PDB file of C-alpha atoms and ligand atoms in Angstrom:
ATOM      1  CA  MET Q   1       0.962  26.039 -13.047  1.00 71.00           C
ATOM      2  CA  SER Q   2      -0.813  22.141 -13.003  1.00 91.00           C
ATOM      3  CA  SER Q   3      -0.721  19.933 -10.323  1.00 96.00           C
ATOM      4  CA  HIS Q   4       0.465  16.793 -10.738  1.00 98.00           C
ATOM      5  CA  TYR Q   5      -1.188  14.609  -8.233  1.00 98.00           C
ATOM      6  CA  ASP Q   6       0.573  10.863  -6.617  1.00 98.00           C
ATOM      7  CA  LEU Q   7      -1.444   9.325  -3.812  1.00 99.00           C
ATOM      8  CA  HIS Q   8       0.265   5.811  -3.169  1.00 99.00           C
ATOM      9  CA  CYS Q   9       4.011   5.359  -2.164  1.00 99.00           C
ATOM     10  CA  HIS Q  10       6.307   3.563   0.481  1.00 99.00           C
ATOM     11  CA  SER Q  11       9.431   5.510   2.463  1.00 98.00           C
ATOM     12  CA  THR Q  12      12.090   3.673   5.369  1.00 98.00           C
ATOM     13  CA  ALA Q  13       8.931   4.174   7.486  1.00 98.00           C
ATOM     14  CA  SER Q  14       7.390   0.722   5.573  1.00 98.00           C
ATOM     15  CA  ASP Q  15       9.022  -1.439   2.915  1.00 98.00           C
ATOM     16  CA  GLY Q  16      10.469   1.646   0.703  1.00 98.00           C
ATOM     17  CA  ASN Q  17      14.381   2.265   0.290  1.00 98.00           C
ATOM     18  CA  LEU Q  18      13.815   5.932   0.291  1.00 98.00           C
ATOM     19  CA  SER Q  19      14.543   8.094   3.616  1.00 98.00           C
ATOM     20  CA  PRO Q  20      10.587  10.594   3.480  1.00 98.00           C
ATOM     21  CA  THR Q  21      13.255  13.563   2.229  1.00 98.00           C
ATOM     22  CA  GLN Q  22      14.801  12.236  -0.235  1.00 98.00           C
ATOM     23  CA  LEU Q  23      11.116  10.355  -1.073  1.00 98.00           C
ATOM     24  CA  ILE Q  24      10.305  14.417  -1.323  1.00 98.00           C
ATOM     25  CA  SER Q  25      13.223  14.802  -3.205  1.00 98.00           C
ATOM     26  CA  ARG Q  26      12.635  12.636  -5.413  1.00 98.00           C
ATOM     27  CA  ALA Q  27       8.835  13.386  -6.474  1.00 98.00           C
ATOM     28  CA  HIS Q  28       9.585  17.379  -6.765  1.00 98.00           C
ATOM     29  CA  GLN Q  29      12.021  16.364  -9.552  1.00 98.00           C
ATOM     30  CA  GLN Q  30       9.112  14.090 -11.321  1.00 98.00           C
ATOM     31  CA  GLY Q  31       7.282  17.421 -11.585  1.00 98.00           C
ATOM     32  CA  VAL Q  32       4.767  15.852  -8.756  1.00 98.00           C
ATOM     33  CA  THR Q  33       2.762  19.057  -7.086  1.00 98.00           C
ATOM     34  CA  HIS Q  34       0.354  16.836  -4.971  1.00 98.00           C
ATOM     35  CA  LEU Q  35       1.808  13.836  -2.627  1.00 99.00           C
ATOM     36  CA  ALA Q  36       0.277  11.474   0.165  1.00 99.00           C
ATOM     37  CA  LEU Q  37       2.882   8.935   1.847  1.00 99.00           C
ATOM     38  CA  THR Q  38       1.157   5.874   2.401  1.00 99.00           C
ATOM     39  CA  ASP Q  39       3.220   3.653   4.424  1.00 99.00           C
ATOM     40  CA  HIS Q  40       1.644   0.262   6.060  1.00 99.00           C
ATOM     41  CA  ASP Q  41      -0.103   0.403   8.874  1.00 99.00           C
ATOM     42  CA  THR Q  42       2.210   3.826   9.965  1.00 99.00           C
ATOM     43  CA  THR Q  43       1.997   7.523  10.096  1.00 99.00           C
ATOM     44  CA  GLN Q  44       5.753   7.443  11.217  1.00 98.00           C
ATOM     45  CA  GLY Q  45       7.251   8.704   8.099  1.00 98.00           C
ATOM     46  CA  LEU Q  46       4.774  12.029   7.875  1.00 99.00           C
ATOM     47  CA  ALA Q  47       6.278  14.418  10.195  1.00 98.00           C
ATOM     48  CA  GLU Q  48       9.605  14.467   8.381  1.00 98.00           C
ATOM     49  CA  ALA Q  49       7.886  14.336   5.140  1.00 99.00           C
ATOM     50  CA  ALA Q  50       6.244  17.352   5.543  1.00 98.00           C
ATOM     51  CA  ILE Q  51       8.959  19.270   6.828  1.00 98.00           C
ATOM     52  CA  ALA Q  52      10.347  18.271   3.216  1.00 98.00           C
ATOM     53  CA  ALA Q  53       7.507  19.228   1.557  1.00 99.00           C
ATOM     54  CA  ALA Q  54       7.454  22.590   2.793  1.00 98.00           C
ATOM     55  CA  GLU Q  55      11.559  22.991   1.870  1.00 98.00           C
ATOM     56  CA  PHE Q  56       9.989  21.911  -1.787  1.00 98.00           C
ATOM     57  CA  LYS Q  57       7.227  23.815  -1.872  1.00 98.00           C
ATOM     58  CA  LEU Q  58       5.053  20.334  -2.475  1.00 98.00           C
ATOM     59  CA  ASN Q  59       1.550  20.256  -0.724  1.00 98.00           C
ATOM     60  CA  LEU Q  60       1.412  16.796   1.270  1.00 98.00           C
ATOM     61  CA  ILE Q  61      -1.429  14.905   1.777  1.00 98.00           C
ATOM     62  CA  PRO Q  62      -1.324  12.733   5.450  1.00 98.00           C
ATOM     63  CA  GLY Q  63      -1.529   9.671   4.263  1.00 99.00           C
ATOM     64  CA  ILE Q  64      -1.497   5.779   5.122  1.00 99.00           C
ATOM     65  CA  GLU Q  65      -2.004   1.970   3.958  1.00 99.00           C
ATOM     66  CA  ILE Q  66      -3.788   0.169   6.217  1.00 99.00           C
ATOM     67  CA  SER Q  67      -3.838  -4.212   6.106  1.00 99.00           C
ATOM     68  CA  THR Q  68      -6.917  -5.660   6.144  1.00 98.00           C
ATOM     69  CA  THR Q  69      -7.967  -9.214   6.063  1.00 98.00           C
ATOM     70  CA  TRP Q  70     -11.973  -9.715   4.218  1.00 98.00           C
ATOM     71  CA  HIS Q  71     -12.965 -13.061   3.379  1.00 97.00           C
ATOM     72  CA  SER Q  72      -9.552 -14.466   3.843  1.00 93.00           C
ATOM     73  CA  HIS Q  73      -7.837 -11.804   0.825  1.00 96.00           C
ATOM     74  CA  SER Q  74      -5.496  -9.103   2.428  1.00 97.00           C
ATOM     75  CA  LEU Q  75      -6.739  -6.118   1.030  1.00 98.00           C
ATOM     76  CA  HIS Q  76      -5.155  -2.765   1.631  1.00 99.00           C
ATOM     77  CA  ILE Q  77      -7.000   0.668   2.186  1.00 99.00           C
ATOM     78  CA  VAL Q  78      -5.203   3.732   1.502  1.00 99.00           C
ATOM     79  CA  GLY Q  79      -6.423   6.460   3.950  1.00 99.00           C
ATOM     80  CA  LEU Q  80      -5.782   9.871   2.550  1.00 99.00           C
ATOM     81  CA  ASN Q  81      -5.930  13.621   4.055  1.00 98.00           C
ATOM     82  CA  PHE Q  82      -6.946  12.686   7.708  1.00 98.00           C
ATOM     83  CA  ASN Q  83      -5.557  14.025  11.118  1.00 98.00           C
ATOM     84  CA  PRO Q  84      -2.372  11.809  11.929  1.00 98.00           C
ATOM     85  CA  LEU Q  85      -3.020  12.791  15.555  1.00 98.00           C
ATOM     86  CA  ASP Q  86      -6.045  11.258  15.737  1.00 98.00           C
ATOM     87  CA  SER Q  87      -6.075   8.794  18.753  1.00 98.00           C
ATOM     88  CA  GLY Q  88      -8.431   6.297  17.238  1.00 98.00           C
ATOM     89  CA  LEU Q  89      -6.461   6.176  14.197  1.00 98.00           C
ATOM     90  CA  GLN Q  90      -3.148   5.734  15.966  1.00 98.00           C
ATOM     91  CA  ALA Q  91      -4.740   3.328  18.555  1.00 98.00           C
ATOM     92  CA  GLY Q  92      -6.414   1.213  15.550  1.00 98.00           C
ATOM     93  CA  ILE Q  93      -2.798   0.917  14.172  1.00 98.00           C
ATOM     94  CA  LYS Q  94      -0.908   0.002  17.335  1.00 98.00           C
ATOM     95  CA  ASN Q  95      -2.713  -3.113  17.073  1.00 98.00           C
ATOM     96  CA  LEU Q  96      -1.066  -3.581  13.260  1.00 98.00           C
ATOM     97  CA  GLN Q  97       2.380  -3.079  14.321  1.00 98.00           C
ATOM     98  CA  ASN Q  98       2.081  -5.444  17.318  1.00 98.00           C
ATOM     99  CA  THR Q  99       1.021  -7.728  15.006  1.00 98.00           C
ATOM    100  CA  ARG Q 100       3.806  -7.314  12.270  1.00 98.00           C
ATOM    101  CA  VAL Q 101       6.075  -7.993  15.097  1.00 98.00           C
ATOM    102  CA  GLU Q 102       4.172 -11.039  15.888  1.00 98.00           C
ATOM    103  CA  ARG Q 103       4.338 -12.136  12.393  1.00 98.00           C
ATOM    104  CA  ALA Q 104       7.722 -11.367  11.609  1.00 98.00           C
ATOM    105  CA  GLN Q 105       8.494 -13.919  14.309  1.00 98.00           C
ATOM    106  CA  LYS Q 106       6.989 -16.325  13.253  1.00 98.00           C
ATOM    107  CA  ILE Q 107       8.002 -15.979   9.521  1.00 99.00           C
ATOM    108  CA  ALA Q 108      11.502 -16.048  10.827  1.00 99.00           C
ATOM    109  CA  GLU Q 109      10.813 -19.579  13.064  1.00 98.00           C
ATOM    110  CA  LYS Q 110       9.263 -21.075   9.544  1.00 98.00           C
ATOM    111  CA  LEU Q 111      12.717 -19.974   7.556  1.00 98.00           C
ATOM    112  CA  ALA Q 112      14.715 -21.272  10.286  1.00 98.00           C
ATOM    113  CA  LYS Q 113      12.823 -25.022   9.848  1.00 98.00           C
ATOM    114  CA  LYS Q 114      13.780 -24.749   6.160  1.00 98.00           C
ATOM    115  CA  HIS Q 115      17.447 -24.102   7.576  1.00 98.00           C
ATOM    116  CA  ILE Q 116      17.436 -20.406   6.941  1.00 98.00           C
ATOM    117  CA  PRO Q 117      18.627 -18.924  10.365  1.00 98.00           C
ATOM    118  CA  ASP Q 118      18.754 -15.682  11.750  1.00 98.00           C
ATOM    119  CA  ALA Q 119      16.127 -14.153   9.618  1.00 98.00           C
ATOM    120  CA  TYR Q 120      14.687 -11.595  12.901  1.00 98.00           C
ATOM    121  CA  ALA Q 121      17.184 -10.262  13.546  1.00 98.00           C
ATOM    122  CA  ALA Q 122      18.386  -9.134  10.044  1.00 98.00           C
ATOM    123  CA  VAL Q 123      14.964  -7.807   9.462  1.00 98.00           C
ATOM    124  CA  CYS Q 124      14.923  -5.788  12.451  1.00 98.00           C
ATOM    125  CA  LYS Q 125      17.794  -4.315  11.904  1.00 98.00           C
ATOM    126  CA  ALA Q 126      17.338  -3.543   7.695  1.00 98.00           C
ATOM    127  CA  ALA Q 127      13.630  -2.019   9.368  1.00 98.00           C
ATOM    128  CA  ALA Q 128      15.211  -0.330  12.162  1.00 98.00           C
ATOM    129  CA  SER Q 129      12.329   1.459  13.550  1.00 97.00           C
ATOM    130  CA  GLY Q 130       9.872   1.112  10.399  1.00 98.00           C
ATOM    131  CA  MET Q 131       7.476  -1.652   9.449  1.00 98.00           C
ATOM    132  CA  ILE Q 132       8.844  -5.028   8.961  1.00 98.00           C
ATOM    133  CA  THR Q 133       7.392  -5.963   6.114  1.00 98.00           C
ATOM    134  CA  ARG Q 134       7.373  -9.283   3.532  1.00 98.00           C
ATOM    135  CA  SER Q 135       9.798  -6.841   1.613  1.00 98.00           C
ATOM    136  CA  HIS Q 136      12.362  -7.309   4.504  1.00 98.00           C
ATOM    137  CA  PHE Q 137      12.377 -10.889   4.340  1.00 98.00           C
ATOM    138  CA  ALA Q 138      12.520 -11.132   0.458  1.00 98.00           C
ATOM    139  CA  ASP Q 139      15.714  -9.240   0.805  1.00 98.00           C
ATOM    140  CA  PHE Q 140      17.094 -10.965   3.628  1.00 98.00           C
ATOM    141  CA  LEU Q 141      16.953 -13.878   1.444  1.00 98.00           C
ATOM    142  CA  LEU Q 142      18.577 -12.457  -1.664  1.00 98.00           C
ATOM    143  CA  LYS Q 143      21.282 -11.474   0.201  1.00 98.00           C
ATOM    144  CA  GLN Q 144      21.885 -14.360   1.648  1.00 97.00           C
ATOM    145  CA  HIS Q 145      21.537 -16.260  -1.937  1.00 98.00           C
ATOM    146  CA  HIS Q 146      18.752 -18.358  -1.781  1.00 98.00           C
ATOM    147  CA  VAL Q 147      16.906 -16.671  -3.926  1.00 98.00           C
ATOM    148  CA  ASP Q 148      17.983 -14.432  -7.323  1.00 98.00           C
ATOM    149  CA  THR Q 149      14.873 -12.164  -7.352  1.00 97.00           C
ATOM    150  CA  GLN Q 150      12.135 -10.777  -4.915  1.00 96.00           C
ATOM    151  CA  GLN Q 151       9.898 -12.409  -7.254  1.00 97.00           C
ATOM    152  CA  GLU Q 152      11.312 -15.449  -6.514  1.00 98.00           C
ATOM    153  CA  ALA Q 153      11.411 -14.970  -2.481  1.00 98.00           C
ATOM    154  CA  PHE Q 154       7.360 -14.650  -2.745  1.00 98.00           C
ATOM    155  CA  ASP Q 155       7.171 -17.261  -5.193  1.00 98.00           C
ATOM    156  CA  ARG Q 156       9.483 -20.434  -2.933  1.00 98.00           C
ATOM    157  CA  TYR Q 157       9.119 -18.876   0.226  1.00 98.00           C
ATOM    158  CA  LEU Q 158       6.871 -15.700   1.758  1.00 98.00           C
ATOM    159  CA  GLY Q 159       3.981 -15.862  -1.200  1.00 98.00           C
ATOM    160  CA  GLN Q 160       0.472 -17.189   0.244  1.00 95.00           C
ATOM    161  CA  GLY Q 161       0.871 -21.417   0.706  1.00 96.00           C
ATOM    162  CA  LYS Q 162       4.158 -21.253   0.734  1.00 98.00           C
ATOM    163  CA  PRO Q 163       6.741 -22.435   3.635  1.00 98.00           C
ATOM    164  CA  ALA Q 164       7.022 -19.193   5.385  1.00 98.00           C
ATOM    165  CA  TYR Q 165       3.795 -17.987   4.945  1.00 98.00           C
ATOM    166  CA  VAL Q 166       1.888 -16.749   7.944  1.00 98.00           C
ATOM    167  CA  SER Q 167      -1.769 -16.498   7.744  1.00 97.00           C
ATOM    168  CA  THR Q 168      -2.514 -13.301   9.423  1.00 97.00           C
ATOM    169  CA  HIS Q 169      -5.437 -11.617  10.527  1.00 97.00           C
ATOM    170  CA  TRP Q 170      -5.216  -7.990   9.812  1.00 98.00           C
ATOM    171  CA  ALA Q 171      -7.807  -5.230  10.710  1.00 98.00           C
ATOM    172  CA  SER Q 172     -11.744  -5.654   8.855  1.00 98.00           C
ATOM    173  CA  LEU Q 173     -12.775  -3.360   6.179  1.00 98.00           C
ATOM    174  CA  GLU Q 174     -15.237  -1.452   8.884  1.00 98.00           C
ATOM    175  CA  GLU Q 175     -12.321  -0.979  11.197  1.00 98.00           C
ATOM    176  CA  ALA Q 176     -10.326   0.223   8.907  1.00 99.00           C
ATOM    177  CA  ILE Q 177     -12.359   2.731   6.688  1.00 99.00           C
ATOM    178  CA  GLY Q 178     -13.622   3.740  10.455  1.00 98.00           C
ATOM    179  CA  TRP Q 179     -10.586   4.745  11.919  1.00 99.00           C
ATOM    180  CA  ILE Q 180      -9.342   6.784   8.641  1.00 98.00           C
ATOM    181  CA  THR Q 181     -13.051   8.578   7.925  1.00 98.00           C
ATOM    182  CA  GLN Q 182     -13.326   9.690  12.013  1.00 98.00           C
ATOM    183  CA  ALA Q 183     -10.039  11.281  11.655  1.00 98.00           C
ATOM    184  CA  GLY Q 184     -11.201  13.208   8.842  1.00 98.00           C
ATOM    185  CA  GLY Q 185     -10.300  11.349   5.884  1.00 98.00           C
ATOM    186  CA  VAL Q 186     -11.224   9.740   2.794  1.00 98.00           C
ATOM    187  CA  ALA Q 187     -10.811   5.832   2.587  1.00 99.00           C
ATOM    188  CA  VAL Q 188      -9.216   4.286  -0.633  1.00 99.00           C
ATOM    189  CA  LEU Q 189      -9.213   0.630  -1.918  1.00 99.00           C
ATOM    190  CA  ALA Q 190      -5.818   0.398  -2.856  1.00 99.00           C
ATOM    191  CA  HIS Q 191      -4.777  -1.387  -6.159  1.00 98.00           C
ATOM    192  CA  PRO Q 192      -8.138  -3.674  -6.413  1.00 98.00           C
ATOM    193  CA  MET Q 193      -6.958  -5.330  -9.889  1.00 98.00           C
ATOM    194  CA  ARG Q 194      -4.265  -7.095  -7.795  1.00 97.00           C
ATOM    195  CA  TYR Q 195      -6.741  -9.458  -5.522  1.00 98.00           C
ATOM    196  CA  LYS Q 196      -7.366 -10.933  -8.955  1.00 97.00           C
ATOM    197  CA  LEU Q 197     -11.290 -11.255  -7.903  1.00 98.00           C
ATOM    198  CA  SER Q 198     -13.485 -12.586 -10.130  1.00 98.00           C
ATOM    199  CA  ALA Q 199     -16.633 -10.252 -11.562  1.00 98.00           C
ATOM    200  CA  ASN Q 200     -18.712 -11.648  -8.388  1.00 98.00           C
ATOM    201  CA  TRP Q 201     -16.048 -10.858  -5.691  1.00 98.00           C
ATOM    202  CA  MET Q 202     -15.154  -7.461  -7.066  1.00 98.00           C
ATOM    203  CA  ASN Q 203     -19.051  -6.684  -6.684  1.00 98.00           C
ATOM    204  CA  ARG Q 204     -19.430  -8.377  -4.132  1.00 98.00           C
ATOM    205  CA  LEU Q 205     -16.461  -5.819  -2.363  1.00 98.00           C
ATOM    206  CA  LEU Q 206     -17.185  -2.639  -3.949  1.00 98.00           C
ATOM    207  CA  SER Q 207     -21.140  -2.862  -2.776  1.00 98.00           C
ATOM    208  CA  HIS Q 208     -19.723  -3.909   0.900  1.00 98.00           C
ATOM    209  CA  PHE Q 209     -16.684  -0.973   0.853  1.00 98.00           C
ATOM    210  CA  LYS Q 210     -19.453   1.580  -0.253  1.00 98.00           C
ATOM    211  CA  GLU Q 211     -21.902   0.565   2.677  1.00 98.00           C
ATOM    212  CA  VAL Q 212     -19.208   0.456   5.075  1.00 98.00           C
ATOM    213  CA  GLY Q 213     -17.926   4.560   4.019  1.00 98.00           C
ATOM    214  CA  GLY Q 214     -15.571   3.799   1.550  1.00 98.00           C
ATOM    215  CA  MET Q 215     -15.446   6.343  -1.095  1.00 98.00           C
ATOM    216  CA  ALA Q 216     -12.656   5.943  -3.519  1.00 99.00           C
ATOM    217  CA  VAL Q 217     -10.709   3.650  -5.551  1.00 99.00           C
ATOM    218  CA  GLU Q 218      -7.507   3.760  -6.827  1.00 98.00           C
ATOM    219  CA  ILE Q 219      -8.449   3.849 -10.443  1.00 98.00           C
ATOM    220  CA  VAL Q 220      -4.574   4.282 -11.866  1.00 98.00           C
ATOM    221  CA  THR Q 221      -1.770   2.690 -10.389  1.00 98.00           C
ATOM    222  CA  GLY Q 222       2.566   2.873 -11.611  1.00 97.00           C
ATOM    223  CA  ARG Q 223       1.129  -0.105 -13.168  1.00 94.00           C
ATOM    224  CA  SER Q 224      -2.297   0.135 -15.104  1.00 97.00           C
ATOM    225  CA  SER Q 225      -3.263  -1.364 -18.574  1.00 98.00           C
ATOM    226  CA  VAL Q 226      -5.096   1.176 -20.038  1.00 98.00           C
ATOM    227  CA  ASP Q 227      -7.725  -1.968 -20.674  1.00 98.00           C
ATOM    228  CA  GLU Q 228      -7.164  -2.201 -16.807  1.00 98.00           C
ATOM    229  CA  ILE Q 229      -8.574   1.622 -16.294  1.00 98.00           C
ATOM    230  CA  LYS Q 230     -11.281   0.935 -18.443  1.00 98.00           C
ATOM    231  CA  GLN Q 231     -12.606  -1.864 -16.521  1.00 98.00           C
ATOM    232  CA  LEU Q 232     -12.407  -0.284 -13.430  1.00 98.00           C
ATOM    233  CA  GLU Q 233     -14.315   3.167 -14.990  1.00 98.00           C
ATOM    234  CA  LEU Q 234     -17.301   0.742 -15.167  1.00 98.00           C
ATOM    235  CA  TYR Q 235     -17.324  -0.377 -11.444  1.00 98.00           C
ATOM    236  CA  LEU Q 236     -16.712   3.517 -10.418  1.00 98.00           C
ATOM    237  CA  LYS Q 237     -19.688   4.762 -12.002  1.00 98.00           C
ATOM    238  CA  ARG Q 238     -21.634   1.503 -11.496  1.00 98.00           C
ATOM    239  CA  TYR Q 239     -21.151   2.213  -6.951  1.00 98.00           C
ATOM    240  CA  GLU Q 240     -20.261   6.052  -7.549  1.00 98.00           C
ATOM    241  CA  LEU Q 241     -16.744   6.022  -6.340  1.00 98.00           C
ATOM    242  CA  HIS Q 242     -14.726   8.876  -6.562  1.00 98.00           C
ATOM    243  CA  GLY Q 243     -11.069   7.414  -8.588  1.00 98.00           C
ATOM    244  CA  SER Q 244      -7.383   8.023  -6.724  1.00 98.00           C
ATOM    245  CA  VAL Q 245      -3.851   7.799  -8.423  1.00 98.00           C
ATOM    246  CA  GLY Q 246      -0.695   6.470  -7.180  1.00 98.00           C
ATOM    247  CA  SER Q 247       2.682   5.228  -8.485  1.00 98.00           C
ATOM    248  CA  ASP Q 248       2.934   2.438  -5.421  1.00 98.00           C
ATOM    249  CA  PHE Q 249       6.922   3.610  -5.250  1.00 98.00           C
ATOM    250  CA  HIS Q 250       8.744   1.649  -3.376  1.00 98.00           C
ATOM    251  CA  SER Q 251      12.269   1.580  -4.705  1.00 97.00           C
ATOM    252  CA  SER Q 252      14.564   3.552  -6.687  1.00 97.00           C
ATOM    253  CA  THR Q 253      15.784   0.575  -8.098  1.00 95.00           C
ATOM    254  CA  ASN Q 254      13.000  -0.555  -9.709  1.00 94.00           C
ATOM    255  CA  GLN Q 255      12.762   0.889 -13.073  1.00 94.00           C
ATOM    256  CA  TRP Q 256       9.248   0.194 -14.001  1.00 95.00           C
ATOM    257  CA  VAL Q 257       7.747   1.864 -11.100  1.00 98.00           C
ATOM    258  CA  GLU Q 258       8.372   6.143 -11.032  1.00 98.00           C
ATOM    259  CA  LEU Q 259       6.840   8.730  -8.681  1.00 98.00           C
ATOM    260  CA  GLY Q 260       4.385  10.856 -10.671  1.00 98.00           C
ATOM    261  CA  ARG Q 261       4.597   8.288 -14.159  1.00 98.00           C
ATOM    262  CA  LEU Q 262       0.871   7.834 -14.159  1.00 98.00           C
ATOM    263  CA  LYS Q 263      -1.645   7.436 -16.467  1.00 98.00           C
ATOM    264  CA  SER Q 264      -4.641  10.042 -15.996  1.00 96.00           C
ATOM    265  CA  ILE Q 265      -7.674   9.638 -14.363  1.00 97.00           C
ATOM    266  CA  PRO Q 266     -10.696   8.817 -17.890  1.00 98.00           C
ATOM    267  CA  GLU Q 267     -12.779  12.242 -17.453  1.00 97.00           C
ATOM    268  CA  ARG Q 268     -15.977  10.837 -16.516  1.00 96.00           C
ATOM    269  CA  ILE Q 269     -14.583   9.672 -13.002  1.00 98.00           C
ATOM    270  CA  LYS Q 270     -14.413  12.643 -10.132  1.00 98.00           C
ATOM    271  CA  PRO Q 271     -10.752  12.572  -8.496  1.00 98.00           C
ATOM    272  CA  VAL Q 272     -10.619  11.495  -4.782  1.00 98.00           C
ATOM    273  CA  TRP Q 273      -8.870  15.157  -4.567  1.00 98.00           C
ATOM    274  CA  GLU Q 274     -12.899  16.690  -5.014  1.00 98.00           C
ATOM    275  CA  LEU Q 275     -13.152  14.757  -1.533  1.00 98.00           C
ATOM    276  CA  PHE Q 276     -10.394  16.807   0.842  1.00 97.00           C
ATOM    277  CA  SER Q 277     -11.673  19.023   2.985  1.00 78.00           C
ATOM    278  CA  ALA Q 278      -9.566  22.002   3.616  1.00 63.00           C
TER     279      ALA Q 278
HETATM  280  P1  AMP D   1       2.996  -6.996   3.988  1.00 75.29           P
HETATM  281  O1  AMP D   1       2.409  -6.231   3.911  1.00 75.29           O
HETATM  282  O2  AMP D   1       3.936  -7.763   4.992  1.00 75.29           O
HETATM  283  O3  AMP D   1       2.983  -8.752   4.017  1.00 75.29           O
HETATM  284  O4  AMP D   1       4.194  -7.218   2.450  1.00 75.29           O
HETATM  285  C1  AMP D   1       3.454  -6.979   1.275  1.00 75.29           C
HETATM  286  C2  AMP D   1       4.355  -5.715   0.720  1.00 75.29           C
HETATM  287  O5  AMP D   1       5.317  -7.252   0.173  1.00 75.29           O
HETATM  288  C3  AMP D   1       3.825  -5.371  -0.407  1.00 75.29           C
HETATM  289  O6  AMP D   1       3.124  -4.167  -0.056  1.00 75.29           O
HETATM  290  C4  AMP D   1       4.620  -5.463  -1.515  1.00 75.29           C
HETATM  291  O7  AMP D   1       5.559  -4.074  -1.662  1.00 75.29           O
HETATM  292  C5  AMP D   1       5.282  -6.978  -1.351  1.00 75.29           C
HETATM  293  N1  AMP D   1       5.204  -7.575  -2.379  1.00 75.29           N
HETATM  294  C6  AMP D   1       4.411  -8.370  -1.837  1.00 75.29           C
HETATM  295  N2  AMP D   1       3.993  -9.304  -2.735  1.00 75.29           N
HETATM  296  C7  AMP D   1       5.434  -9.448  -3.564  1.00 75.29           C
HETATM  297  C8  AMP D   1       5.296 -10.064  -4.790  1.00 75.29           C
HETATM  298  N3  AMP D   1       4.734 -11.011  -5.240  1.00 75.29           N
HETATM  299  N4  AMP D   1       6.624  -9.825  -5.269  1.00 75.29           N
HETATM  300  C9  AMP D   1       7.345  -8.853  -4.546  1.00 75.29           C
HETATM  301  N5  AMP D   1       6.994  -8.013  -3.643  1.00 75.29           N
HETATM  302  C10 AMP D   1       6.046  -8.258  -3.211  1.00 75.29           C
HETATM  303 MN1   MN D   2       4.831  -2.813   0.119  1.00 75.29          MN
HETATM  304 MN1   MN D   3      -0.481  -2.944  -1.215  1.00 75.29          MN
HETATM  305 MN1   MN D   4       1.293   0.478  -1.455  1.00 75.29          MN
END
């Protein structure tokens, strides 16, 4: 049987709507053979996912998506194939988990000033033991009829520069890549096209990313166009970086993104899994 990789998705341990078990079951249905669960700043879902993966005979690759700040941009670094028990990694993300709680309280205070009370209790309940993300606030605003879509929640309240935006200092690129690498994993720059960087800034980012130990870039995501993949192919060759593929699946109700529904990596790009140690 041929391999089918999806190395970026979310469960209820962060802002996904499926439990790790439901996610693995759906990935299996979609023909995925190798899946990385990459929740925001947590590895909490991996233990349950591993049990389900064994049942479905699917290869689970330990993953995470770490929030970083670089020159006032929020960049996401996906870590793959590391030891989830590594104490350095766990200590690092513990700080980010605390940052998420403090940020959520501040977002709720800002919403209260806009006459939208009780957001903090609502997002705590919705996130349960998982990470609280802005998606949880967007869902809350939607449920309370303050907006008609998730996108509108970001456009009117939660996005950068909007009334409930809280500027946050996440990990540095060096820190995030260091935690992943020291835990035996591979650091991947997530969805590079989403940052809307000029060519000049993209070059600065990729040379710095490579310098501090980054090894791969997501060249194919769930919503990549053929043209975006071609543009990234040139960057990956220039910086001798491997290519990763990941849907960034969050929700079973989003018809645009599905687990494993991905274009293929260009032939001349080395896939990230060649870097995975056994
Ligand atoms: P956070 O890491 O808490 O800031 O939340 C970021 C998450 O919110 C991302 O991983 C996306 O899932 C979601 N998100 C960010 N921007 C948007 C947007 N414009 N529309 C919808 N969802 C978004
Ligand atoms: Mn997310
Ligand atoms: Mn992301
Ligand atoms: Mn993601």
